[in-house]
Coordinates of C-alpha atoms and ligand atoms in Angstrom, one line a residue:
Chain A
M1 CA 6.6 -7.0 36.0
S2 CA 9.5 -9.2 35.3
L3 CA 9.2 -11.8 32.9
H4 CA 10.7 -15.7 32.7
I5 CA 10.4 -17.0 29.0
S6 CA 9.2 -20.2 31.2
E7 CA 5.8 -18.7 32.1
L8 CA 4.9 -17.3 28.4
V9 CA 5.5 -20.8 27.0
N10 CA 4.8 -24.8 28.8
E11 CA 6.3 -27.4 28.9
D12 CA 4.8 -29.3 26.0
A13 CA 3.7 -25.8 23.9
S14 CA -0.4 -26.1 24.6
L15 CA -0.2 -23.1 26.2
I16 CA 1.4 -19.3 25.1
S17 CA 0.6 -16.7 27.2
R18 CA -1.0 -12.5 25.5
R19 CA 2.9 -11.4 26.4
C20 CA 4.6 -13.9 23.6
W21 CA 2.9 -11.9 20.8
S22 CA 2.7 -7.9 22.8
D23 CA 5.1 -7.8 25.5
E24 CA 8.0 -5.3 23.9
R25 CA 11.0 -7.4 25.7
V26 CA 9.7 -10.7 23.9
Y27 CA 10.4 -9.3 21.1
A28 CA 14.1 -7.4 22.1
L29 CA 15.2 -11.5 22.8
E30 CA 13.6 -12.6 19.5
K31 CA 15.7 -9.5 17.0
R32 CA 18.2 -11.3 19.1
G33 CA 17.8 -15.2 19.8
I34 CA 15.9 -15.7 16.6
F35 CA 16.5 -13.2 14.2
G36 CA 20.2 -12.7 14.4
K37 CA 20.7 -16.1 15.0
S38 CA 18.4 -17.9 11.4
W39 CA 19.0 -18.2 8.1
L40 CA 16.4 -15.6 6.9
F41 CA 15.4 -15.2 3.7
L42 CA 16.6 -12.7 1.2
G43 CA 15.3 -13.3 -2.7
H44 CA 15.6 -15.5 -5.3
E45 CA 18.2 -15.6 -8.7
S46 CA 15.7 -15.2 -11.0
Q47 CA 14.8 -11.6 -9.1
I48 CA 18.8 -10.6 -9.8
K49 CA 19.9 -12.3 -13.0
Q50 CA 22.8 -10.2 -14.6
P51 CA 25.7 -8.9 -12.8
G52 CA 24.4 -4.9 -11.6
D53 CA 21.5 -6.6 -10.4
F54 CA 19.4 -6.0 -7.5
V55 CA 17.0 -6.1 -4.9
Q56 CA 16.1 -4.9 -1.7
A57 CA 15.4 -6.8 1.4
Y58 CA 15.0 -7.0 4.9
M59 CA 16.9 -9.6 7.7
C60 CA 13.5 -8.5 10.7
E61 CA 14.2 -4.6 10.5
T62 CA 17.9 -4.0 8.6
P63 CA 17.3 -3.5 5.5
I64 CA 19.2 -5.5 3.0
I65 CA 21.2 -4.6 -0.3
L66 CA 20.8 -8.6 -2.5
S67 CA 22.6 -8.0 -6.0
R68 CA 24.6 -9.8 -8.5
G69 CA 27.8 -8.7 -8.2
Q70 CA 29.9 -7.8 -11.5
D71 CA 31.9 -11.1 -11.1
G72 CA 28.9 -13.3 -10.7
G73 CA 28.5 -13.9 -7.3
I74 CA 25.9 -13.2 -5.0
Y75 CA 25.7 -10.4 -2.4
A76 CA 24.0 -9.0 0.5
N77 CA 24.9 -6.2 2.1
I78 CA 23.5 -4.0 5.0
N79 CA 21.8 -0.7 3.3
S80 CA 23.1 1.8 5.0
C81 CA 26.5 4.8 4.5
S82 CA 29.4 3.6 6.7
H83 CA 30.0 7.2 7.1
R84 CA 26.8 8.6 8.5
G85 CA 24.1 6.0 8.0
L86 CA 21.4 7.0 5.1
P87 CA 20.8 4.0 3.1
V88 CA 22.6 4.5 -0.3
C89 CA 20.1 2.3 -2.3
R90 CA 16.7 3.7 -2.4
A91 CA 14.7 2.0 -5.6
D92 CA 12.7 -1.2 -5.0
H93 CA 15.0 -3.7 -7.9
G94 CA 17.3 -2.1 -11.0
N95 CA 20.4 -2.5 -12.4
T96 CA 23.9 -0.5 -11.1
K97 CA 27.2 0.2 -11.4
R98 CA 27.1 2.4 -8.1
F99 CA 25.3 3.3 -4.9
V100 CA 25.9 6.4 -4.7
C101 CA 25.0 8.0 -0.7
P102 CA 22.6 11.6 -0.8
Y103 CA 24.5 12.9 1.9
H104 CA 28.8 13.3 1.1
N105 CA 28.6 11.3 -2.4
W106 CA 30.1 8.1 -0.8
S107 CA 30.1 5.5 -3.6
Y108 CA 30.2 1.4 -3.5
S109 CA 30.1 -1.1 -5.9
V110 CA 27.4 -3.4 -6.5
E111 CA 29.4 -5.8 -4.2
G112 CA 29.2 -3.8 -1.3
N113 CA 32.8 -1.5 -1.4
L114 CA 33.5 2.0 -0.6
M115 CA 35.1 3.0 -4.4
T116 CA 35.1 6.6 -3.4
I117 CA 35.0 9.5 -1.3
P118 CA 34.9 12.9 -2.9
Q119 CA 36.1 14.9 0.1
E120 CA 39.0 12.8 0.0
T121 CA 40.9 14.8 -1.8
E122 CA 41.6 17.5 0.2
V123 CA 43.0 15.8 3.4
V124 CA 46.6 14.8 4.2
R125 CA 45.4 11.4 6.0
K126 CA 43.3 8.6 3.4
P127 CA 41.1 7.1 4.8
D128 CA 41.4 3.0 5.0
K129 CA 38.5 3.1 1.9
S130 CA 39.1 -1.3 2.3
Q131 CA 37.4 -1.1 5.8
L132 CA 34.7 0.8 5.2
G133 CA 32.9 -0.6 2.4
L134 CA 28.9 -1.4 3.2
K135 CA 28.3 -4.3 6.3
R136 CA 28.7 -7.1 4.5
V137 CA 25.4 -10.4 5.6
P138 CA 28.3 -12.9 7.2
R139 CA 26.7 -16.3 5.5
V140 CA 25.0 -16.0 2.4
E141 CA 24.2 -19.2 0.7
A142 CA 21.3 -20.8 -2.1
W143 CA 19.1 -24.0 -2.4
R144 CA 17.2 -24.1 -6.0
G145 CA 17.4 -20.4 -6.7
M146 CA 16.1 -19.4 -2.7
I147 CA 18.4 -17.7 -1.1
F148 CA 19.1 -17.3 3.0
G149 CA 21.3 -14.8 4.9
S150 CA 22.7 -14.8 8.2
F151 CA 23.8 -12.6 10.7
D152 CA 25.5 -15.6 12.9
E153 CA 29.3 -17.1 11.0
A154 CA 28.4 -20.5 12.9
I155 CA 25.4 -21.3 11.7
I156 CA 24.5 -24.5 10.3
P157 CA 24.6 -25.1 6.0
L158 CA 21.5 -24.0 4.8
D159 CA 20.6 -27.4 2.8
D160 CA 20.9 -28.9 6.9
Y161 CA 19.0 -25.9 7.4
L162 CA 15.4 -26.9 5.1
G163 CA 16.6 -30.3 6.6
D164 CA 13.5 -32.3 5.2
M165 CA 11.5 -29.7 3.6
R166 CA 14.1 -29.4 0.6
F167 CA 11.4 -33.0 0.2
Y168 CA 8.2 -30.9 0.6
L169 CA 9.9 -27.8 -1.7
D170 CA 11.2 -29.9 -4.1
A171 CA 7.4 -31.7 -4.7
F172 CA 6.2 -27.8 -6.5
F173 CA 10.6 -26.9 -7.4
D174 CA 10.9 -30.0 -9.7
R175 CA 7.4 -30.1 -11.4
F176 CA 9.2 -27.7 -13.5
P177 CA 12.5 -28.5 -16.1
Q178 CA 13.4 -24.6 -15.1
G179 CA 12.5 -24.2 -11.7
I180 CA 10.5 -21.1 -10.6
E181 CA 10.0 -17.8 -10.9
F182 CA 9.3 -14.4 -9.0
M183 CA 7.2 -11.6 -10.6
G184 CA 8.2 -8.3 -10.5
A185 CA 8.9 -6.2 -7.0
P186 CA 6.6 -8.1 -3.9
H187 CA 3.1 -6.9 -2.8
R188 CA 4.4 -5.0 0.6
W189 CA 1.6 -3.9 3.4
V190 CA 2.1 -3.0 7.4
L191 CA -0.8 -4.8 9.8
N192 CA -0.7 -4.1 12.5
A193 CA -0.3 -7.0 14.2
N194 CA 2.8 -9.7 15.7
W195 CA 4.7 -11.1 12.1
K196 CA 3.8 -14.2 14.7
L197 CA 0.5 -14.6 13.7
P198 CA 0.4 -14.3 10.0
V199 CA 3.9 -16.9 9.8
E200 CA 1.8 -20.0 12.0
N201 CA -1.5 -19.0 9.3
Q202 CA 0.9 -20.2 6.9
L203 CA 2.5 -22.5 8.4
G204 CA 0.0 -25.1 9.3
D205 CA -3.8 -23.5 9.5
V206 CA -5.7 -24.9 6.9
N207 CA -8.2 -25.3 9.2
H208 CA -9.5 -21.9 9.7
G209 CA -10.8 -22.1 6.1
A210 CA -14.2 -23.4 6.8
F211 CA -15.0 -21.3 9.4
L212 CA -13.3 -17.9 8.5
H213 CA -13.3 -17.9 5.0
S214 CA -16.4 -19.9 4.4
S215 CA -18.4 -16.7 2.2
I216 CA -15.5 -17.7 0.1
I217 CA -14.6 -21.0 0.5
P218 CA -17.6 -23.9 -0.6
K219 CA -18.1 -26.6 2.2
E220 CA -18.0 -29.3 0.0
A221 CA -14.2 -27.7 -0.9
Q222 CA -13.2 -27.2 2.9
D223 CA -14.5 -31.3 2.6
M224 CA -12.1 -32.3 0.9
I225 CA -8.9 -30.3 2.1
E226 CA -9.9 -31.9 5.0
K227 CA -10.8 -35.3 3.9
L228 CA -7.7 -36.1 2.0
G229 CA -5.2 -33.3 4.1
Y230 CA -2.0 -34.1 5.8
S231 CA -0.5 -31.5 7.5
V232 CA 3.8 -32.6 8.8
V233 CA 6.9 -30.7 11.3
T234 CA 9.9 -32.3 9.0
T235 CA 12.1 -29.7 12.1
P236 CA 10.3 -27.7 14.8
G237 CA 9.7 -24.9 13.2
H238 CA 8.8 -25.8 9.8
G239 CA 5.9 -27.5 8.1
A240 CA 3.6 -28.6 5.1
T241 CA 0.3 -29.3 4.8
F242 CA -1.1 -30.8 1.1
R243 CA -3.3 -33.2 -0.2
L244 CA -2.9 -36.6 -1.3
M245 CA -4.8 -37.0 -4.2
P246 CA -6.2 -40.0 -5.1
E247 CA -4.3 -42.2 -7.6
D248 CA -7.1 -42.3 -10.2
S249 CA -7.9 -38.5 -9.1
P250 CA -9.1 -37.2 -12.9
I251 CA -5.4 -34.9 -14.4
D252 CA -7.7 -31.9 -13.9
E253 CA -8.2 -32.5 -10.0
M254 CA -4.7 -33.2 -9.7
A255 CA -3.1 -30.6 -11.1
W256 CA -1.2 -27.8 -10.0
G257 CA -2.6 -24.9 -10.7
M258 CA -6.5 -25.9 -12.0
E259 CA -8.0 -24.5 -9.1
G260 CA -6.7 -21.0 -9.5
M261 CA -8.4 -18.3 -11.5
G262 CA -6.7 -17.8 -13.3
G263 CA -6.5 -21.6 -14.6
M264 CA -9.9 -22.2 -14.3
F265 CA -10.8 -19.0 -16.6
G266 CA -8.1 -19.0 -18.0
G267 CA -8.2 -20.5 -21.5
D268 CA -6.9 -24.0 -23.2
E269 CA -3.2 -22.6 -23.6
V270 CA -2.7 -22.2 -19.7
Q271 CA -5.1 -25.7 -19.0
N272 CA -3.2 -27.4 -21.4
Y273 CA 0.0 -26.0 -19.7
L274 CA -0.9 -27.3 -16.2
R275 CA -1.9 -30.5 -17.5
E276 CA 1.5 -31.5 -19.6
V277 CA 3.0 -30.1 -16.3
Q278 CA 1.0 -32.8 -13.8
A279 CA 1.5 -35.3 -16.8
Q280 CA 5.2 -35.2 -16.1
A281 CA 4.9 -35.0 -12.2
A282 CA 5.0 -39.2 -12.1
E283 CA 8.9 -38.8 -14.1
R284 CA 10.0 -36.0 -12.1
V285 CA 8.7 -35.8 -8.7
G286 CA 8.1 -39.8 -8.4
D287 CA 4.6 -40.8 -7.9
L288 CA 3.5 -39.9 -4.4
R289 CA 4.7 -36.3 -4.7
A290 CA 3.3 -36.1 -7.9
R291 CA -0.3 -36.4 -6.3
M292 CA 0.9 -34.0 -3.8
K293 CA -0.7 -31.0 -3.8
G294 CA 0.0 -28.2 -1.4
L295 CA -1.2 -26.1 0.4
T296 CA 0.8 -24.0 3.1
Y297 CA 4.5 -24.0 3.6
G298 CA 6.2 -22.8 6.7
I299 CA 9.9 -21.7 6.8
Y300 CA 11.2 -20.8 10.0
P301 CA 11.3 -18.1 11.7
N302 CA 9.2 -16.1 8.9
L303 CA 8.9 -17.1 5.4
S304 CA 5.8 -19.3 4.1
F305 CA 4.8 -20.5 0.6
L306 CA 1.1 -20.5 -0.1
W307 CA 1.9 -23.4 -3.0
S308 CA -1.9 -23.5 -3.4
N309 CA -1.9 -19.8 -4.6
T310 CA 1.7 -20.2 -4.9
S311 CA 3.5 -17.2 -3.1
F312 CA 6.0 -16.3 -1.2
K313 CA 5.6 -14.7 1.7
V314 CA 8.2 -13.1 4.6
S315 CA 6.5 -11.7 7.7
H316 CA 9.0 -8.6 8.9
P317 CA 8.5 -7.3 11.9
R318 CA 7.8 -3.3 12.7
G319 CA 8.1 -3.7 16.7
P320 CA 6.2 -6.6 18.4
G321 CA 3.1 -4.9 17.1
K322 CA 3.8 -4.1 13.5
V323 CA 4.5 -6.6 10.8
E324 CA 5.6 -5.1 6.7
Y325 CA 4.2 -8.2 5.3
W326 CA 5.9 -9.1 2.1
S327 CA 4.2 -11.3 -0.6
W328 CA 5.5 -12.4 -4.3
S329 CA 3.5 -14.2 -6.9
V330 CA 6.0 -17.2 -8.1
V331 CA 5.4 -19.1 -11.9
P332 CA 7.0 -21.8 -13.7
A333 CA 9.7 -20.9 -15.0
D334 CA 10.0 -22.2 -18.4
A335 CA 5.9 -21.0 -19.3
P336 CA 6.0 -18.6 -22.3
D337 CA 5.1 -15.1 -20.9
S338 CA 1.1 -14.8 -21.8
I339 CA 1.1 -18.4 -19.1
K340 CA 2.5 -16.7 -16.6
K341 CA 0.7 -13.8 -16.8
I342 CA -2.9 -15.3 -16.5
L343 CA -1.1 -17.6 -13.4
R344 CA 0.2 -14.9 -11.7
T345 CA -3.7 -14.4 -11.2
N346 CA -4.2 -17.8 -9.4
Y347 CA -1.5 -15.6 -6.5
S348 CA -3.3 -11.8 -7.1
S349 CA -7.7 -12.8 -7.0
F350 CA -7.0 -14.1 -3.0
F351 CA -4.7 -13.4 -1.8
G352 CA -2.0 -10.5 -1.7
P353 CA -2.9 -6.4 -0.6
A354 CA -7.1 -7.1 -2.7
G355 CA -7.6 -10.8 -2.0
I356 CA -10.3 -11.6 -1.6
L357 CA -8.8 -14.1 1.3
E358 CA -6.2 -12.6 2.6
Q359 CA -8.1 -9.8 3.4
E360 CA -10.1 -11.7 6.0
D361 CA -6.5 -13.4 7.3
S362 CA -5.2 -10.4 7.8
E363 CA -8.6 -9.1 9.6
V364 CA -8.2 -11.2 12.3
W365 CA -4.4 -10.9 12.2
V366 CA -5.0 -7.6 14.1
Q367 CA -7.8 -9.0 15.5
Q368 CA -5.6 -11.0 17.1
F369 CA -3.1 -8.5 18.5
I370 CA -5.5 -6.2 20.1
G371 CA -6.2 -9.1 22.2
S372 CA -2.4 -10.1 23.3
N373 CA -3.1 -6.6 24.9
I374 CA -5.2 -6.8 27.3
D375 CA -4.9 -6.5 30.8
F376 CA -6.7 -8.5 32.8
A377 CA -6.8 -11.7 31.0
D378 CA -2.2 -12.8 31.6
D379 CA -3.9 -16.2 33.5
R380 CA -5.5 -17.0 30.5
P381 CA -3.2 -17.8 27.6
Y382 CA -4.5 -19.1 24.3
Y383 CA -4.8 -23.0 23.8
Y384 CA -3.1 -24.8 22.1
G385 CA -4.0 -28.8 22.5
L386 CA -5.8 -29.2 20.1
G387 CA -4.4 -33.4 18.7
L388 CA -2.2 -33.5 21.6
G389 CA -0.3 -35.6 21.4
E390 CA -1.0 -37.1 17.8
E391 CA 1.6 -36.7 15.4
K392 CA 3.2 -39.4 14.6
P393 CA 6.0 -40.9 12.1
H394 CA 4.5 -42.1 8.5
A395 CA 6.4 -44.7 6.2
E396 CA 6.4 -42.2 3.1
L397 CA 6.0 -38.9 4.9
P398 CA 9.4 -37.2 6.1
G399 CA 8.8 -35.6 9.5
L400 CA 6.0 -36.0 12.3
V401 CA 2.1 -36.5 10.7
S402 CA -1.1 -35.8 11.3
V403 CA -4.4 -34.2 10.7
T404 CA -4.4 -30.9 9.7
A405 CA -6.6 -30.1 12.8
N406 CA -4.2 -31.0 15.3
E407 CA -2.1 -27.7 16.0
F408 CA 1.2 -29.8 16.7
Y409 CA 2.9 -27.9 13.8
A410 CA 2.5 -24.3 16.4
R411 CA 3.3 -26.1 19.6
H412 CA 6.1 -27.4 17.9
F413 CA 7.0 -23.6 16.6
F414 CA 6.5 -21.6 20.0
A415 CA 8.7 -25.0 21.2
R416 CA 11.5 -23.5 19.6
W417 CA 11.2 -20.6 19.2
R418 CA 10.8 -20.6 23.8
D419 CA 14.1 -22.6 23.6
E420 CA 16.3 -20.0 21.7
L421 CA 14.6 -17.1 23.5
Q422 CA 15.7 -18.6 27.1
A423 CA 19.6 -19.7 25.1
V424 CA 20.0 -15.2 25.4
E425 CA 17.1 -13.8 28.1
G426 CA 19.0 -12.0 30.5
M427 CA 21.0 -10.8 27.2
V428 CA 19.1 -8.3 26.0
Chain B
M1 CA -3.9 9.7 -25.5
S2 CA -3.3 13.5 -26.3
N3 CA -2.3 15.6 -22.8
Q4 CA -5.6 17.8 -23.1
S5 CA -9.4 16.5 -22.6
L6 CA -11.7 17.1 -25.0
A7 CA -13.4 20.1 -26.3
T8 CA -16.5 18.6 -25.2
S9 CA -20.3 20.3 -24.6
P10 CA -22.1 21.3 -21.2
E11 CA -24.0 17.9 -21.7
E12 CA -21.9 15.6 -21.8
Q13 CA -20.0 16.6 -19.7
R14 CA -23.4 16.8 -17.4
A15 CA -23.6 13.4 -18.1
L16 CA -20.5 12.3 -16.8
E17 CA -20.9 14.0 -13.9
R18 CA -24.5 12.0 -13.2
F19 CA -22.7 8.7 -14.2
Y20 CA -20.1 9.1 -11.7
F21 CA -21.4 11.3 -8.8
H22 CA -24.6 8.4 -9.4
E23 CA -21.6 5.8 -9.1
A24 CA -20.4 7.1 -5.8
R25 CA -23.4 7.4 -3.9
L26 CA -24.4 3.4 -4.8
L27 CA -21.2 2.5 -3.6
D28 CA -20.6 4.4 0.2
N29 CA -24.6 3.0 0.2
R30 CA -23.1 -0.5 -0.1
Q31 CA -26.1 -0.1 -3.0
Y32 CA -23.3 -2.7 -4.8
Q33 CA -25.6 -5.0 -6.6
Q34 CA -27.1 -1.9 -8.6
W35 CA -23.4 -0.6 -8.4
L36 CA -23.1 -4.4 -10.2
G37 CA -25.8 -3.1 -13.1
L38 CA -23.2 -0.4 -13.7
V39 CA -20.1 -2.1 -15.4
S40 CA -19.8 -4.7 -18.9
E41 CA -19.7 -8.3 -18.2
Q42 CA -16.6 -8.0 -20.1
I43 CA -14.9 -5.6 -17.5
S44 CA -11.3 -6.0 -17.0
Y45 CA -10.4 -3.8 -13.3
L46 CA -6.5 -3.8 -12.7
M47 CA -4.7 -2.3 -10.0
P48 CA -1.0 -1.8 -11.1
S49 CA 0.9 -2.2 -8.3
R50 CA 3.6 1.0 -7.5
V51 CA 7.2 0.6 -7.3
N52 CA 10.4 2.7 -5.9
V53 CA 11.7 2.4 -9.8
Q54 CA 16.0 2.9 -10.2
V55 CA 16.1 6.7 -11.5
D56 CA 16.9 6.2 -15.3
N57 CA 20.5 8.8 -15.8
R58 CA 19.7 9.2 -19.5
A59 CA 16.5 10.6 -18.7
R60 CA 18.0 13.4 -16.5
G61 CA 16.4 16.6 -17.5
N62 CA 12.8 15.4 -18.7
E63 CA 10.3 15.0 -17.4
D64 CA 9.8 11.3 -18.5
M65 CA 12.5 10.6 -15.1
I66 CA 9.9 11.3 -12.6
S67 CA 6.9 9.9 -15.4
V68 CA 3.9 8.4 -13.4
E69 CA 4.0 5.5 -16.0
R70 CA 7.4 4.0 -15.0
E71 CA 6.0 3.5 -11.3
L72 CA 3.4 1.1 -12.4
E73 CA 3.2 -2.7 -12.1
D74 CA 0.6 -3.4 -14.9
Q75 CA -1.0 -5.9 -16.9
E76 CA 1.4 -5.1 -19.2
S77 CA 4.8 -6.0 -17.5
M78 CA 6.0 -9.1 -16.4
G79 CA 6.2 -8.2 -12.7
C80 CA 2.7 -8.5 -10.4
P81 CA -0.5 -5.9 -11.1
I82 CA -2.3 -5.8 -7.8
R83 CA -5.8 -6.6 -9.1
E84 CA -6.2 -8.1 -12.7
E85 CA -10.2 -8.5 -12.1
T86 CA -13.0 -9.4 -14.9
Y87 CA -16.7 -9.4 -14.3
I88 CA -16.6 -13.0 -12.0
H89 CA -14.8 -11.3 -9.5
L90 CA -16.5 -8.3 -9.0
M91 CA -19.2 -10.7 -9.1
V92 CA -18.1 -12.3 -5.8
R93 CA -16.7 -9.3 -4.6
V94 CA -20.8 -8.0 -4.2
E95 CA -22.2 -11.6 -3.6
R96 CA -20.0 -11.6 -0.6
A97 CA -21.1 -8.4 0.7
Y98 CA -24.7 -9.5 1.5
K99 CA -23.8 -13.1 3.2
I100 CA -23.5 -12.9 7.3
N101 CA -20.0 -14.4 7.8
S102 CA -18.0 -11.7 5.9
W103 CA -16.5 -11.1 9.1
S104 CA -14.0 -8.7 7.3
E105 CA -17.0 -6.7 6.4
N106 CA -18.6 -6.9 9.5
P107 CA -19.8 -4.9 10.1
P108 CA -19.5 -3.1 7.5
A109 CA -16.4 0.1 6.3
R110 CA -18.0 3.7 6.8
T111 CA -16.5 5.3 3.3
R112 CA -17.6 8.5 2.2
R113 CA -15.6 9.4 -1.8
I114 CA -15.4 12.3 -3.1
V115 CA -15.1 12.0 -6.9
G116 CA -13.8 14.4 -9.2
N117 CA -11.8 15.7 -12.4
I118 CA -13.8 14.6 -14.5
E119 CA -12.0 14.7 -17.8
L120 CA -12.8 13.6 -20.9
M121 CA -9.8 12.9 -23.1
A122 CA -10.8 10.7 -25.8
R123 CA -13.6 9.1 -27.9
E124 CA -13.7 6.5 -30.6
D125 CA -17.0 5.6 -31.2
D126 CA -18.8 4.3 -28.8
S127 CA -16.3 4.6 -25.9
L128 CA -15.2 7.1 -24.1
S129 CA -11.7 7.1 -22.3
V130 CA -12.6 9.2 -19.0
L131 CA -10.1 10.2 -16.3
S132 CA -11.3 11.0 -12.8
N133 CA -10.2 11.3 -9.3
F134 CA -11.1 9.5 -5.9
H135 CA -10.4 10.5 -1.9
L136 CA -11.9 8.2 -0.4
Y137 CA -12.3 8.1 3.9
Y138 CA -12.9 5.2 5.5
A139 CA -14.1 3.7 9.4
R140 CA -13.9 0.2 10.8
P141 CA -14.6 -0.6 14.0
G142 CA -11.3 -2.4 15.3
N143 CA -10.0 0.1 12.5
E144 CA -7.6 2.8 11.7
D145 CA -9.8 5.1 9.9
V146 CA -7.8 6.1 6.4
I147 CA -7.9 8.5 3.1
Y148 CA -7.8 6.5 -0.3
S149 CA -6.3 8.2 -2.9
G150 CA -6.2 7.7 -6.7
Q151 CA -7.2 8.2 -10.0
R152 CA -9.6 6.0 -12.6
R153 CA -8.7 5.1 -16.0
D154 CA -11.7 4.8 -17.0
T155 CA -13.1 2.9 -20.9
L156 CA -17.0 3.6 -20.7
L157 CA -19.2 2.8 -23.2
S158 CA -22.2 4.7 -24.0
Q159 CA -25.6 2.9 -24.6
E160 CA -29.0 3.6 -24.8
E161 CA -29.3 2.9 -20.8
G162 CA -26.4 4.9 -20.3
F163 CA -22.8 4.1 -19.8
H164 CA -21.3 1.2 -18.7
I165 CA -18.4 0.5 -17.7
G166 CA -15.7 -1.4 -19.7
R167 CA -12.2 -1.1 -18.4
R168 CA -10.8 0.2 -15.3
E169 CA -7.5 0.9 -14.0
V170 CA -7.3 2.2 -10.7
V171 CA -4.1 4.1 -9.9
M172 CA -3.7 3.9 -6.2
D173 CA -1.6 7.1 -4.2
Y174 CA 0.4 5.3 -2.3
A175 CA 4.0 4.5 -0.3
N176 CA 3.3 2.0 1.8
I177 CA 0.3 0.0 1.7
A178 CA -1.0 1.4 5.1
M179 CA -4.2 0.7 4.3
P180 CA -6.7 -2.8 5.6
T181 CA -7.8 -3.9 2.1
L182 CA -7.4 -2.9 -1.5
G183 CA -10.0 -5.2 -2.2
L184 CA -12.9 -2.2 -2.5
L185 CA -15.0 -1.4 -5.4
F186 CA -13.4 2.3 -6.4
Ligands
LIG501 S1 26.4 9.6 5.1 FE1 26.5 8.6 3.7 S2 28.2 9.6 2.4 FE2 28.1 10.8 4.1
LIG502 FE1 -6.9 -17.5 5.7

């Protein structure tokens, strides 16, 4: 059967073919047209503070070592030996002077340069080591400590790529005098699902809360979310949902972190800290953003930020039907350790591999992949038309803005996705 | 904790076994409300996350080099444990199991667990440190069947009505988390 991208996503992206989720050929195009051409999230500077520090990362299926060089610079290299291709780094994180390949012990500096070839003393013509370092990720840039890499030498600067999402991300990052910090190694788990559904879910699908999560989220809480909720798309593929709290809301309702398990039951120390953060919010991020209480965020193609439960997530594809989902707990860098430890439970109680809510999300992501594989339903693409054309510019909020039930965040994602696949169609 | 279990009496060992087998049966029979009755309201229910750590060169030649403890990001660490739960969390999980809209449990999983290697490691007044291992078979429609394997590090409180679980730390044996959820009652 021939494959035409134009037949998978219609003009206004209100109809999305099942094959977008399940076809091997679509996935091959995604690797080339999207993962080869976008800024992909690698890690946070708080994870590699000291020279020699490293963490592992992925760009799609390509394993990456993200490290802090002896010169203090940030390096990203493909974790694969130039001799026979083995991974040279096996630990999730650590600090080292050298990565030593197990097979023949070629060794690499933490910046990725090839330092020694044990066998070269025994041969006459010495290999040129300067040409045999680990393959460097050609573009690496950071914004507010968030490090991204791209395989596309010619990609636009990261700042421009993020665009107006910076306004919404800063509403969180800038609340804290020293920004944020990632806690420990990511939780990483494997699901039989397509990578795009976790992304779509965190990009703006607030609306499933009242239904899928009705056994946990009380109806009143969900009604409040929808009443005060906004959904925005800054650039197709990037989006944010949040509540804009009424100006006269009590501080305990307004403050970030209070409604999590750690915030609710963690005691006075943490609650006073959260009130303090909120008390300074207007000064730090302005009146409007001080009233902002985030829900879900998405950065194209596969980075998500769940502000409400303070977690960054990356959806790493492993084929059309498998995803390795990574998530980190994120805490204010200035908070004392005792408070960080309480605040991390705002994430882990409801999200992550044991999360009470996330077990419901991951269940439907897996079930959706089953539906996307069935035969004899190709004439029934998925309906993405809710709220078609109802999004509008807003006086104070950058981007297109609408109610959370409007699925425009997903339509914009798929319109961009379609165009980027079409640009490489026929090349794979 | 010393490395040897305590030389306990056959009666006490039998009492521990009875407790754990009863607990396992309640959980496999989905009688979670009765299970909650075995849990202290002050419980800490913990699951460290498990990472691939860098070998410490200075420890080479020692058992320490590859100790399980080094792989755990637990409650004391500045990493992020997978679970740090209280009685409230467990109550939410138990209540949820009996709601008709708990979609990830509908239809519910079929589980069968074998609990063994029960070792009494230490005793302080009424509080007992007990280790046990489990293998848990898990099957749910629409998911692949999986086996959960792990160790439980318990503090049991010995009270008149019997034992109560005062603290439980579940150390899971996984390299990749390729299971539908780590949110079960282990
Ligand atoms: S494969 Fe790495 S040294 Fe030979
Ligand atoms: Fe959800």
